[in-house]
XYZ file of C-alpha atoms in Angstrom:
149
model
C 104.830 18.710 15.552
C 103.988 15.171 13.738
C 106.749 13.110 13.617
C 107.553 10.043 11.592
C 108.111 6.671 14.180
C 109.497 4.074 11.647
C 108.867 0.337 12.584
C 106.345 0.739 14.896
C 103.216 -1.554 15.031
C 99.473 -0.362 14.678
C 97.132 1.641 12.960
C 95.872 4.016 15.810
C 97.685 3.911 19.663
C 97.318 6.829 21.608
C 99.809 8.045 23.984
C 100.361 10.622 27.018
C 97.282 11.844 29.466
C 94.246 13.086 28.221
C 95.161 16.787 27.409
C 97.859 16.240 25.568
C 97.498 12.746 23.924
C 98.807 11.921 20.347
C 97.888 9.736 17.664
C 100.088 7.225 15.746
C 98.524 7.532 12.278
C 99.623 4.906 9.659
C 100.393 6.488 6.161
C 100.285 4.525 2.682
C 100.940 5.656 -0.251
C 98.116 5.065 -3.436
C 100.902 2.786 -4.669
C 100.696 0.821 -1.739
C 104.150 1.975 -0.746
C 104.360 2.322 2.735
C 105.448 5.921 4.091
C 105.404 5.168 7.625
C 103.504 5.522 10.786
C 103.548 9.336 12.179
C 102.719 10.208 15.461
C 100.693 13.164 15.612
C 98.985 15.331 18.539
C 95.277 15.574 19.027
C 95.503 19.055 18.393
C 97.464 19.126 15.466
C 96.016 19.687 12.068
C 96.082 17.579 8.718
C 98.383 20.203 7.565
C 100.854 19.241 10.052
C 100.728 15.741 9.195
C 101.125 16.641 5.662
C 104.299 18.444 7.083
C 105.625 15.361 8.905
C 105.506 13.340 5.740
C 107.638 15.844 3.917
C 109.902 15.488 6.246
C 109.831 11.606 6.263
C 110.891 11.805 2.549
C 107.250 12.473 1.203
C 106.645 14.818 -1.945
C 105.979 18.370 -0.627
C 103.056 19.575 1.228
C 101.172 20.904 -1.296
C 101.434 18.151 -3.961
C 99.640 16.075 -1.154
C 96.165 15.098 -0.993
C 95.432 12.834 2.368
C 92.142 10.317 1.906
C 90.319 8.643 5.206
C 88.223 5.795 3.207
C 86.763 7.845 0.850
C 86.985 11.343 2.076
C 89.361 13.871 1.087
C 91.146 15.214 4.623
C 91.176 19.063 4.648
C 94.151 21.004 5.686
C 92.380 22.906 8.824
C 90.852 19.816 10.174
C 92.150 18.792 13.685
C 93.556 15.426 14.060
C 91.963 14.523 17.427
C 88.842 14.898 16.103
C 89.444 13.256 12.351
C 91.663 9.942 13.029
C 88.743 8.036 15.467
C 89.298 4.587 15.837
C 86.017 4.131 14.344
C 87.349 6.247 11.456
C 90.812 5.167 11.058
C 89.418 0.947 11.786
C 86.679 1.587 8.898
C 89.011 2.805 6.777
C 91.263 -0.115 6.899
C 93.654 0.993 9.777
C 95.764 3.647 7.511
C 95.712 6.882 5.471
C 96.065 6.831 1.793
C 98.251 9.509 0.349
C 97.314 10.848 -3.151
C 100.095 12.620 -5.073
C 98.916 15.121 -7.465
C 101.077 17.298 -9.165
C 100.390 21.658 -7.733
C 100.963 24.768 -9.048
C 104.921 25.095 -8.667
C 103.991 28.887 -8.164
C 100.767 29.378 -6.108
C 102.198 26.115 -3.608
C 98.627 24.868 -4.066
C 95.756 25.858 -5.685
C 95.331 28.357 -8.373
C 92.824 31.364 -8.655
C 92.327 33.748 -11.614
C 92.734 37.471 -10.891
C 90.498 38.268 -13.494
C 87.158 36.423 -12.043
C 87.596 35.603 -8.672
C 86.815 31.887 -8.511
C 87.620 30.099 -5.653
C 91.603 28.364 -6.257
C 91.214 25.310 -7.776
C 94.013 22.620 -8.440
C 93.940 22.625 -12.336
C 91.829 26.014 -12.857
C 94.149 27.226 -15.321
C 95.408 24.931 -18.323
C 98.252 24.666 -19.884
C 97.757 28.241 -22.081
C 97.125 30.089 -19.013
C 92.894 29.891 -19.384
C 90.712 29.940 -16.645
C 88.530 26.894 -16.630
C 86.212 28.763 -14.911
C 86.269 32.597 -16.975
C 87.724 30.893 -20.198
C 90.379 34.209 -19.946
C 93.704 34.662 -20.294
C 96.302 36.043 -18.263
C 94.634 36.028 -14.696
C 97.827 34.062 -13.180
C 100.644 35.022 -11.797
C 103.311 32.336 -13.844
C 106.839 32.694 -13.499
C 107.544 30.745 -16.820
C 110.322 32.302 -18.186
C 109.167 31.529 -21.857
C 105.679 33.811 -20.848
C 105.169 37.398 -21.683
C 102.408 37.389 -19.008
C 105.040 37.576 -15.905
């Protein structure tokens, strides 16, 4: 599992033998707050990092969106092969964490049940419409003010 190492120096040391060697990934926030330096396994997956920073004090999982320069880190991609030194050295040594605010209900991204879309963070507005259908009532909200529960 990733795991926060506060204080340490660098932007990417390895560690351990070549099966099993782990990455020390420097997180910042957009802010420019610094959220630490998290050691993660080659194997591991952005998700877990995500994970580790949670744990560290971060904002949940899901409200997290990890950039490498410019690119948007999926959840499925595997940490050995994303955080190169090349990588990790072009974009300035660290990982910028993005806060956005997710669906408190779907964890995530929404989808509408009504057209099938692929989820989207921000597919359905504040009324319940589907940017994508323009319908109504095609997620599941647990608003307690909403008829459509």
């Amino acid at each position: 599992m990733a795991a926060a190492r506060p204080g340490s120096e660098g932007g990417l040391q390895c560690t351990g033998d070549d099966a099993e060697w782990e990455l020390l990934v420097r997180v910042r926030s957009l802010a420019g707050g610094e959220m630490g330096l998290f050691e993660v396994g080659a194997a591991q997956s952005v998700a877990d990092l995500k994970l580790a920073i949670r744990d560290a004090g971060g904002p949940v999982a899901w409200d997290q969106k990890l950039l490498l320069g410019h690119r948007e880190l999926r959840n499925d991609e595997v940490a050995g092969t994303v955080f190169s030194a090349q990588a990790l050295h072009s974009a300035g040594g660290f990982v910028s964490l993005v806060t956005v605010q997710g669906c408190p209900d779907c964890h995530g991204p929404c989808c509408c049940n009504l057209c099938g879309c692929e989820p989207a963070l921000g597919l359905i507005d504040y009324y319940g419409v589907c940017k994508q259908c323009s319908k109504s009532g095609g997620h599941k909200s647990r608003c307690k003010f909403c008829a459509q529960s």
